[in-house]
Amino acid sequence: MNPAFVGKVGEWKVASKSLTGRREGIDFTGERRWWGGRWALTSTAPFPVPENVILYVSRSGMDHGFWRDLRVGNPAFDRDYFVFCDTPALLPLILGPAARRALADHAELDDALTLYVRGGVTQLTGSVGEKDPTGIDRFVAVHRALVEDHQATLARWRDLMSAAHGRAEASWPPVATIKSRTGTLVVHTSWTAPTSRDAADWDRSADSLQTHLTTHDDRERRPWFLTATGPGVAGTHQLAGKHVMVVGKPTISLPLLGDLVRAGNIVTIQAGAQVLVSMRGLANAKQIESALRIVELVVDTASSDSPYR
C-alpha cells in the first residue's frame, strides 16, 4: 500500500521500506522509519539561480561546516531558522519571501524541511508522516518558491530598466543598458564573498552588493572622485549627513551633490574619461534616477567651470 503523501501525481516506485519518484522535474528518494509511521524524504532539483553558492537553511540549527548564522531581514524567520550562505550579499535575493514562506509552511516541527544548495543543486530533506497527504506538496512548494523568487528579482530588474528607458538582459547577474541624452550607459552589479572567518570580513561581504552605472566621455575634464567612508577616516568630511572622501573639485554644487548622494544611496562617483556611479544594493527606481542625474550633470558640465550648472 502506497503512503498517502505519494498521491496520484508524479511517477513513483514504492517498496515496503523505500521509494523513488519524480514530480515536476524534482527527484525524490525516501526511506521508511521503523518508528512513528514516518518517512525520511530527500528531493533534488537544479538550483534556479546560475550562481555557485552554498546555502543551508534549517529549523534544527547549525550543522557541521555551517558555522555562521546569517540574517535575511525577516525577524520571525531569523528567529526560527539557522541560515548559512557563503555569499551573504546575495542571500536576500536567492532566499526571498516566497521561499521563506514555503519553508515556514508546516504545522509541526517534525515536518520542517532543511534546505541545502551546493554545486547548482537544490536538496531538501525532511520527515513526512505516511498518512500526511500534503508531505510531497511541501517539498514541491519550496522548489517552486526558489524559482519564483529568482524570476521576481529578474522581473523587478527588467521593469526598473524599462522605466528608465533601458533594456535589461534576460540573464544573471543583472545587467542592462540605458539610452540617455548623454549617450549609452551600461548598468551591472557586483559583490564580494568573504575570504576568511573574520566577522568584519563577513559584514563587509554582506554589504558589498552594488549596482554600477557607467559611460564614457572623450571630452577633457579635470577628474574628481567621491567615495563613501565611515566616521573617523582621515581626509573625510560630511556631505548631507554621510561621511565621504572627495578627491579633486566636483563639478556639481555640493548641496545638490549631497542630495543626490543621499537619495541614491551612492557609494562611489568617478568623473573622468569614464563616468561611474555606484549605488548600494540592487538599485531601485529612486537610486537609478539619482545616478542618471549625476551622470548628466557631470557630462553636461564638462566644458564649463561653473559648479552650479
mmCIF file of C-alpha atoms in Angstrom:
data_model
loop_
_atom_site.group_PDB
_atom_site.id
_atom_site.type_symbol
_atom_site.label_atom_id
_atom_site.label_comp_id
_atom_site.label_asym_id
_atom_site.label_seq_id
_atom_site.Cartn_x
_atom_site.Cartn_y
_atom_site.Cartn_z
ATOM 1 C CA MET A 1 0.000 0.000 0.000
ATOM 2 C CA ASN A 2 1.378 3.362 -1.027
ATOM 3 C CA PRO A 3 1.829 6.018 1.673
ATOM 4 C CA ALA A 4 -0.787 8.767 1.449
ATOM 5 C CA PHE A 5 1.749 11.513 0.715
ATOM 6 C CA VAL A 6 2.655 9.953 -2.639
ATOM 7 C CA GLY A 7 -0.802 10.617 -4.046
ATOM 8 C CA LYS A 8 -1.635 10.215 -7.729
ATOM 9 C CA VAL A 9 0.579 12.975 -9.149
ATOM 10 C CA GLY A 10 4.053 12.087 -10.401
ATOM 11 C CA GLU A 11 5.911 8.868 -11.137
ATOM 12 C CA TRP A 12 6.562 6.666 -8.102
ATOM 13 C CA LYS A 13 8.055 3.310 -7.234
ATOM 14 C CA VAL A 14 7.254 2.298 -3.669
ATOM 15 C CA ALA A 15 8.553 -0.706 -1.775
ATOM 16 C CA SER A 16 7.933 -1.644 1.838
ATOM 17 C CA LYS A 17 10.780 0.499 3.181
ATOM 18 C CA SER A 18 11.927 2.692 0.282
ATOM 19 C CA LEU A 19 10.643 4.769 -2.578
ATOM 20 C CA THR A 20 11.824 6.745 -5.577
ATOM 21 C CA GLY A 21 9.816 9.209 -7.594
ATOM 22 C CA ARG A 22 9.695 12.267 -9.752
ATOM 23 C CA ARG A 23 7.281 15.158 -9.781
ATOM 24 C CA GLU A 24 7.521 18.439 -11.739
ATOM 25 C CA GLY A 25 11.150 17.690 -12.589
ATOM 26 C CA ILE A 26 12.037 17.093 -8.930
ATOM 27 C CA ASP A 27 13.614 13.764 -7.977
ATOM 28 C CA PHE A 28 12.585 12.112 -4.710
ATOM 29 C CA THR A 29 14.040 9.309 -2.640
ATOM 30 C CA GLY A 30 12.710 8.041 0.671
ATOM 31 C CA GLU A 31 13.239 5.524 3.438
ATOM 32 C CA ARG A 32 10.602 4.352 5.887
ATOM 33 C CA ARG A 33 11.483 4.846 9.524
ATOM 34 C CA TRP A 34 10.864 1.915 11.838
ATOM 35 C CA TRP A 35 9.060 4.118 14.328
ATOM 36 C CA GLY A 36 6.165 6.544 14.180
ATOM 37 C CA GLY A 37 4.933 5.736 10.692
ATOM 38 C CA ARG A 38 7.187 8.355 9.125
ATOM 39 C CA TRP A 39 9.378 8.516 6.039
ATOM 40 C CA ALA A 40 12.678 10.350 5.597
ATOM 41 C CA LEU A 41 12.488 12.068 2.214
ATOM 42 C CA THR A 42 15.055 13.833 0.051
ATOM 43 C CA SER A 43 14.262 15.887 -3.046
ATOM 44 C CA THR A 44 16.749 17.296 -5.557
ATOM 45 C CA ALA A 45 16.401 19.704 -8.476
ATOM 46 C CA PRO A 46 18.605 22.261 -10.258
ATOM 47 C CA PHE A 47 19.080 25.473 -8.308
ATOM 48 C CA PRO A 48 17.302 28.180 -10.337
ATOM 49 C CA VAL A 49 19.974 30.873 -9.836
ATOM 50 C CA PRO A 50 23.035 30.248 -12.054
ATOM 51 C CA GLU A 51 25.388 31.156 -9.233
ATOM 52 C CA ASN A 52 27.871 28.888 -7.463
ATOM 53 C CA VAL A 53 26.690 29.434 -3.900
ATOM 54 C CA ILE A 54 26.431 27.325 -0.787
ATOM 55 C CA LEU A 55 23.191 27.832 1.114
ATOM 56 C CA TYR A 56 21.990 25.961 4.185
ATOM 57 C CA VAL A 57 18.698 26.684 5.965
ATOM 58 C CA SER A 58 17.454 24.603 8.887
ATOM 59 C CA ARG A 59 14.885 24.867 11.653
ATOM 60 C CA SER A 60 17.015 22.409 13.655
ATOM 61 C CA GLY A 61 20.015 24.733 13.926
ATOM 62 C CA MET A 62 23.566 24.649 12.646
ATOM 63 C CA ASP A 63 25.323 21.640 11.177
ATOM 64 C CA HIS A 64 28.959 20.691 10.637
ATOM 65 C CA GLY A 65 30.705 23.126 8.289
ATOM 66 C CA PHE A 66 27.992 25.778 8.521
ATOM 67 C CA TRP A 67 29.354 27.901 11.282
ATOM 68 C CA ARG A 68 27.806 31.359 10.852
ATOM 69 C CA ASP A 69 24.112 32.222 11.311
ATOM 70 C CA LEU A 70 23.113 34.997 8.899
ATOM 71 C CA ARG A 71 20.045 37.225 8.922
ATOM 72 C CA VAL A 72 17.714 37.589 5.967
ATOM 73 C CA GLY A 73 15.868 40.617 7.356
ATOM 74 C CA ASN A 74 12.632 38.897 8.402
ATOM 75 C CA PRO A 75 12.531 38.848 12.239
ATOM 76 C CA ALA A 76 10.312 35.775 12.578
ATOM 77 C CA PHE A 77 12.303 33.757 10.074
ATOM 78 C CA ASP A 78 15.630 34.900 11.524
ATOM 79 C CA ARG A 79 14.456 33.820 14.976
ATOM 80 C CA ASP A 80 13.331 30.351 13.940
ATOM 81 C CA TYR A 81 15.873 29.340 11.287
ATOM 82 C CA PHE A 82 19.613 28.890 11.093
ATOM 83 C CA VAL A 83 20.831 30.301 7.772
ATOM 84 C CA PHE A 84 24.297 29.988 6.258
ATOM 85 C CA CYS A 85 25.377 31.318 2.869
ATOM 86 C CA ASP A 86 28.953 31.589 1.597
ATOM 87 C CA THR A 87 27.947 34.652 -0.470
ATOM 88 C CA PRO A 88 25.964 36.696 2.062
ATOM 89 C CA ALA A 89 25.493 39.678 -0.262
ATOM 90 C CA LEU A 90 23.148 37.562 -2.398
ATOM 91 C CA LEU A 91 21.211 35.993 0.471
ATOM 92 C CA PRO A 92 18.203 38.400 0.352
ATOM 93 C CA LEU A 93 17.859 37.721 -3.389
ATOM 94 C CA ILE A 94 18.226 33.931 -3.526
ATOM 95 C CA LEU A 95 16.284 33.254 -0.309
ATOM 96 C CA GLY A 96 13.405 35.599 -0.990
ATOM 97 C CA PRO A 97 9.944 35.988 0.549
ATOM 98 C CA ALA A 98 8.358 33.134 -1.413
ATOM 99 C CA ALA A 99 10.998 30.602 -0.333
ATOM 100 C CA ARG A 100 10.833 31.751 3.280
ATOM 101 C CA ARG A 101 7.050 31.365 3.321
ATOM 102 C CA ALA A 102 7.259 27.899 1.790
ATOM 103 C CA LEU A 103 9.900 26.723 4.265
ATOM 104 C CA ALA A 104 7.870 28.037 7.196
ATOM 105 C CA ASP A 105 4.627 26.427 5.989
ATOM 106 C CA HIS A 106 4.353 23.447 8.344
ATOM 107 C CA ALA A 107 2.089 22.681 11.258
ATOM 108 C CA GLU A 108 4.504 20.542 13.297
ATOM 109 C CA LEU A 109 8.216 20.977 13.956
ATOM 110 C CA ASP A 110 8.729 17.389 12.782
ATOM 111 C CA ASP A 111 7.537 18.495 9.335
ATOM 112 C CA ALA A 112 10.132 21.293 8.950
ATOM 113 C CA LEU A 113 12.341 20.923 5.870
ATOM 114 C CA THR A 114 16.080 21.540 5.634
ATOM 115 C CA LEU A 115 17.381 23.291 2.524
ATOM 116 C CA TYR A 116 20.883 22.718 1.168
ATOM 117 C CA VAL A 117 22.227 24.234 -2.045
ATOM 118 C CA ARG A 118 25.641 23.374 -3.437
ATOM 119 C CA GLY A 119 27.117 22.926 -6.911
ATOM 120 C CA GLY A 120 23.993 24.199 -8.623
ATOM 121 C CA VAL A 121 21.738 21.594 -6.988
ATOM 122 C CA THR A 122 18.901 22.222 -4.528
ATOM 123 C CA GLN A 123 18.399 19.494 -1.943
ATOM 124 C CA LEU A 124 15.570 19.317 0.574
ATOM 125 C CA THR A 125 15.420 16.809 3.394
ATOM 126 C CA GLY A 126 12.665 16.178 5.896
ATOM 127 C CA SER A 127 10.408 13.711 7.651
ATOM 128 C CA VAL A 128 6.850 13.058 6.452
ATOM 129 C CA GLY A 129 4.048 11.102 8.078
ATOM 130 C CA GLU A 130 2.908 8.245 5.835
ATOM 131 C CA LYS A 131 -0.732 9.351 6.276
ATOM 132 C CA ASP A 132 0.024 13.027 5.524
ATOM 133 C CA PRO A 133 -1.387 13.805 2.045
ATOM 134 C CA THR A 134 0.472 17.150 1.879
ATOM 135 C CA GLY A 135 4.003 15.871 2.540
ATOM 136 C CA ILE A 136 5.272 15.908 -1.055
ATOM 137 C CA ASP A 137 3.423 19.166 -1.700
ATOM 138 C CA ARG A 138 5.570 20.956 0.887
ATOM 139 C CA PHE A 139 8.774 19.848 -0.837
ATOM 140 C CA VAL A 140 7.479 20.898 -4.240
ATOM 141 C CA ALA A 141 6.360 24.266 -2.862
ATOM 142 C CA VAL A 142 9.872 25.153 -1.704
ATOM 143 C CA HIS A 143 11.416 24.225 -5.071
ATOM 144 C CA ARG A 144 8.748 26.306 -6.831
ATOM 145 C CA ALA A 145 9.298 29.229 -4.464
ATOM 146 C CA LEU A 146 13.040 29.384 -5.151
ATOM 147 C CA VAL A 147 12.217 29.679 -8.853
ATOM 148 C CA GLU A 148 9.558 32.295 -8.079
ATOM 149 C CA ASP A 149 11.979 34.433 -6.067
ATOM 150 C CA HIS A 150 14.579 34.340 -8.838
ATOM 151 C CA GLN A 151 12.048 35.196 -11.529
ATOM 152 C CA ALA A 152 10.686 38.033 -9.364
ATOM 153 C CA THR A 153 14.170 39.517 -8.958
ATOM 154 C CA LEU A 154 14.763 39.483 -12.715
ATOM 155 C CA ALA A 155 11.274 40.883 -13.354
ATOM 156 C CA ARG A 156 11.838 43.778 -10.940
ATOM 157 C CA TRP A 157 15.151 44.492 -12.648
ATOM 158 C CA ARG A 158 13.544 44.356 -16.094
ATOM 159 C CA ASP A 159 10.720 46.703 -15.049
ATOM 160 C CA LEU A 160 13.199 49.078 -13.414
ATOM 161 C CA MET A 161 15.322 49.309 -16.542
ATOM 162 C CA SER A 162 12.256 49.684 -18.760
ATOM 163 C CA ALA A 163 11.052 52.624 -16.641
ATOM 164 C CA ALA A 164 14.483 54.223 -17.082
ATOM 165 C CA HIS A 165 14.240 53.807 -20.876
ATOM 166 C CA GLY A 166 16.695 50.943 -20.744
ATOM 167 C CA ARG A 167 16.829 47.294 -21.687
ATOM 168 C CA ALA A 168 17.686 44.533 -19.241
ATOM 169 C CA GLU A 169 19.364 41.357 -20.407
ATOM 170 C CA ALA A 170 17.452 38.166 -19.668
ATOM 171 C CA SER A 171 20.368 36.716 -17.741
ATOM 172 C CA TRP A 172 22.091 36.531 -14.392
ATOM 173 C CA PRO A 173 23.783 38.512 -12.913
ATOM 174 C CA PRO A 174 21.611 41.565 -13.636
ATOM 175 C CA VAL A 175 22.938 43.743 -16.465
ATOM 176 C CA ALA A 176 21.317 46.341 -18.704
ATOM 177 C CA THR A 177 21.864 49.310 -20.998
ATOM 178 C CA ILE A 178 20.144 52.677 -20.746
ATOM 179 C CA LYS A 179 19.810 55.175 -23.576
ATOM 180 C CA SER A 180 20.042 58.740 -22.283
ATOM 181 C CA ARG A 181 20.693 62.137 -23.803
ATOM 182 C CA THR A 182 24.302 61.806 -22.652
ATOM 183 C CA GLY A 183 24.774 58.527 -24.516
ATOM 184 C CA THR A 184 24.520 54.831 -23.799
ATOM 185 C CA LEU A 185 25.052 53.791 -20.209
ATOM 186 C CA VAL A 186 25.890 50.293 -19.018
ATOM 187 C CA VAL A 187 24.380 49.007 -15.777
ATOM 188 C CA HIS A 188 25.767 46.000 -13.943
ATOM 189 C CA THR A 189 26.061 44.568 -10.451
ATOM 190 C CA SER A 190 28.944 43.314 -8.328
ATOM 191 C CA TRP A 191 29.595 41.823 -4.902
ATOM 192 C CA THR A 192 32.336 40.110 -2.954
ATOM 193 C CA ALA A 193 32.484 36.881 -0.983
ATOM 194 C CA PRO A 194 34.275 36.579 2.367
ATOM 195 C CA THR A 195 37.781 35.133 2.234
ATOM 196 C CA SER A 196 38.177 34.362 5.933
ATOM 197 C CA ARG A 197 36.132 33.625 9.047
ATOM 198 C CA ASP A 198 36.725 37.110 10.412
ATOM 199 C CA ALA A 199 33.402 38.719 11.399
ATOM 200 C CA ALA A 200 34.344 42.068 9.836
ATOM 201 C CA ASP A 201 35.091 40.327 6.543
ATOM 202 C CA TRP A 202 31.622 38.735 6.549
ATOM 203 C CA ASP A 203 29.976 42.051 7.445
ATOM 204 C CA ARG A 204 31.738 43.751 4.527
ATOM 205 C CA SER A 205 30.716 40.970 2.202
ATOM 206 C CA ALA A 206 27.088 41.140 3.304
ATOM 207 C CA ASP A 207 27.095 44.856 2.496
ATOM 208 C CA SER A 208 29.035 44.530 -0.770
ATOM 209 C CA LEU A 209 26.216 44.218 -3.316
ATOM 210 C CA GLN A 210 26.331 47.289 -5.559
ATOM 211 C CA THR A 211 24.759 48.493 -8.792
ATOM 212 C CA HIS A 212 27.066 50.391 -11.154
ATOM 213 C CA LEU A 213 26.118 52.797 -13.908
ATOM 214 C CA THR A 214 28.934 53.695 -16.324
ATOM 215 C CA THR A 215 29.532 55.627 -19.513
ATOM 216 C CA HIS A 216 32.485 57.121 -21.375
ATOM 217 C CA ASP A 217 33.068 60.700 -22.468
ATOM 218 C CA ASP A 218 36.108 61.663 -24.553
ATOM 219 C CA ARG A 219 35.961 65.354 -23.691
ATOM 220 C CA GLU A 220 38.754 66.585 -21.470
ATOM 221 C CA ARG A 221 37.833 67.360 -17.903
ATOM 222 C CA ARG A 222 39.501 67.658 -14.575
ATOM 223 C CA PRO A 223 38.754 64.323 -12.942
ATOM 224 C CA TRP A 224 37.264 64.087 -9.490
ATOM 225 C CA PHE A 225 36.298 61.225 -7.268
ATOM 226 C CA LEU A 226 33.908 60.648 -4.350
ATOM 227 C CA THR A 227 33.593 57.599 -2.150
ATOM 228 C CA ALA A 228 31.517 56.913 0.936
ATOM 229 C CA THR A 229 33.527 56.094 4.061
ATOM 230 C CA GLY A 230 32.938 55.576 7.738
ATOM 231 C CA PRO A 231 33.416 58.120 10.510
ATOM 232 C CA GLY A 232 36.939 58.691 11.762
ATOM 233 C CA VAL A 233 38.666 58.101 8.411
ATOM 234 C CA ALA A 234 41.355 60.682 7.726
ATOM 235 C CA GLY A 235 40.588 63.172 4.954
ATOM 236 C CA THR A 236 36.822 62.763 5.062
ATOM 237 C CA HIS A 237 34.029 65.195 5.720
ATOM 238 C CA GLN A 238 30.253 65.055 5.931
ATOM 239 C CA LEU A 239 28.055 65.581 2.906
ATOM 240 C CA ALA A 240 24.306 65.505 3.528
ATOM 241 C CA GLY A 241 24.939 63.570 6.724
ATOM 242 C CA LYS A 242 27.167 60.984 5.054
ATOM 243 C CA HIS A 243 30.896 60.592 5.587
ATOM 244 C CA VAL A 244 32.635 60.870 2.216
ATOM 245 C CA MET A 245 36.100 61.369 0.795
ATOM 246 C CA VAL A 246 36.399 63.701 -2.192
ATOM 247 C CA VAL A 247 39.457 63.945 -4.420
ATOM 248 C CA GLY A 248 39.515 66.838 -6.890
ATOM 249 C CA LYS A 249 36.891 69.520 -7.394
ATOM 250 C CA PRO A 250 33.337 68.302 -8.043
ATOM 251 C CA THR A 251 31.620 69.948 -10.987
ATOM 252 C CA ILE A 252 28.267 69.672 -9.202
ATOM 253 C CA SER A 253 27.322 72.041 -6.420
ATOM 254 C CA LEU A 254 27.882 70.433 -3.032
ATOM 255 C CA PRO A 255 24.285 70.919 -1.799
ATOM 256 C CA LEU A 256 22.877 69.254 -4.923
ATOM 257 C CA LEU A 257 25.555 66.571 -4.863
ATOM 258 C CA GLY A 258 24.728 65.812 -1.238
ATOM 259 C CA ASP A 259 21.020 65.477 -2.025
ATOM 260 C CA LEU A 260 21.734 63.073 -4.889
ATOM 261 C CA VAL A 261 24.205 61.007 -2.858
ATOM 262 C CA ARG A 262 21.688 60.639 -0.041
ATOM 263 C CA ALA A 263 18.672 59.930 -2.288
ATOM 264 C CA GLY A 264 20.562 57.399 -4.383
ATOM 265 C CA ASN A 265 22.487 55.784 -1.533
ATOM 266 C CA ILE A 266 25.583 56.447 -3.626
ATOM 267 C CA VAL A 267 28.857 54.874 -2.548
ATOM 268 C CA THR A 268 31.180 55.948 -5.387
ATOM 269 C CA ILE A 269 31.320 58.618 -8.092
ATOM 270 C CA GLN A 270 34.151 58.654 -10.604
ATOM 271 C CA ALA A 271 34.193 61.588 -13.033
ATOM 272 C CA GLY A 272 36.865 61.351 -15.729
ATOM 273 C CA ALA A 273 37.197 59.692 -19.110
ATOM 274 C CA GLN A 274 34.941 57.084 -17.585
ATOM 275 C CA VAL A 275 31.955 58.305 -15.585
ATOM 276 C CA LEU A 276 30.884 55.799 -12.961
ATOM 277 C CA VAL A 277 28.217 55.941 -10.272
ATOM 278 C CA SER A 278 27.908 53.051 -7.820
ATOM 279 C CA MET A 279 24.843 52.527 -5.635
ATOM 280 C CA ARG A 280 24.441 50.307 -2.597
ATOM 281 C CA GLY A 281 22.430 47.124 -3.119
ATOM 282 C CA LEU A 282 20.358 46.103 -6.113
ATOM 283 C CA ALA A 283 19.212 49.560 -7.151
ATOM 284 C CA ASN A 284 15.639 50.795 -7.021
ATOM 285 C CA ALA A 285 13.959 53.456 -9.150
ATOM 286 C CA LYS A 286 14.978 56.341 -6.892
ATOM 287 C CA GLN A 287 18.603 55.255 -6.950
ATOM 288 C CA ILE A 288 18.691 54.920 -10.728
ATOM 289 C CA GLU A 289 17.091 58.339 -11.075
ATOM 290 C CA SER A 290 19.742 59.903 -8.836
ATOM 291 C CA ALA A 291 22.591 58.126 -10.637
ATOM 292 C CA LEU A 292 21.340 59.230 -14.054
ATOM 293 C CA ARG A 293 21.083 62.805 -12.815
ATOM 294 C CA ILE A 294 24.671 62.706 -11.570
ATOM 295 C CA VAL A 295 25.917 61.387 -14.923
ATOM 296 C CA GLU A 296 24.010 64.091 -16.802
ATOM 297 C CA LEU A 297 25.420 66.826 -14.586
ATOM 298 C CA VAL A 298 28.968 65.512 -14.904
ATOM 299 C CA VAL A 299 28.836 65.212 -18.675
ATOM 300 C CA ASP A 300 26.945 68.475 -19.226
ATOM 301 C CA THR A 301 29.425 70.461 -17.170
ATOM 302 C CA ALA A 302 32.450 69.043 -18.971
ATOM 303 C CA SER A 303 33.092 72.279 -20.839
ATOM 304 C CA SER A 304 32.097 74.637 -18.025
ATOM 305 C CA ASP A 305 33.993 75.862 -14.968
ATOM 306 C CA SER A 306 30.783 76.643 -13.106
ATOM 307 C CA PRO A 307 29.966 74.179 -10.298
ATOM 308 C CA TYR A 308 26.318 75.317 -10.404
ATOM 309 C CA ARG A 309 25.412 74.481 -13.945
#
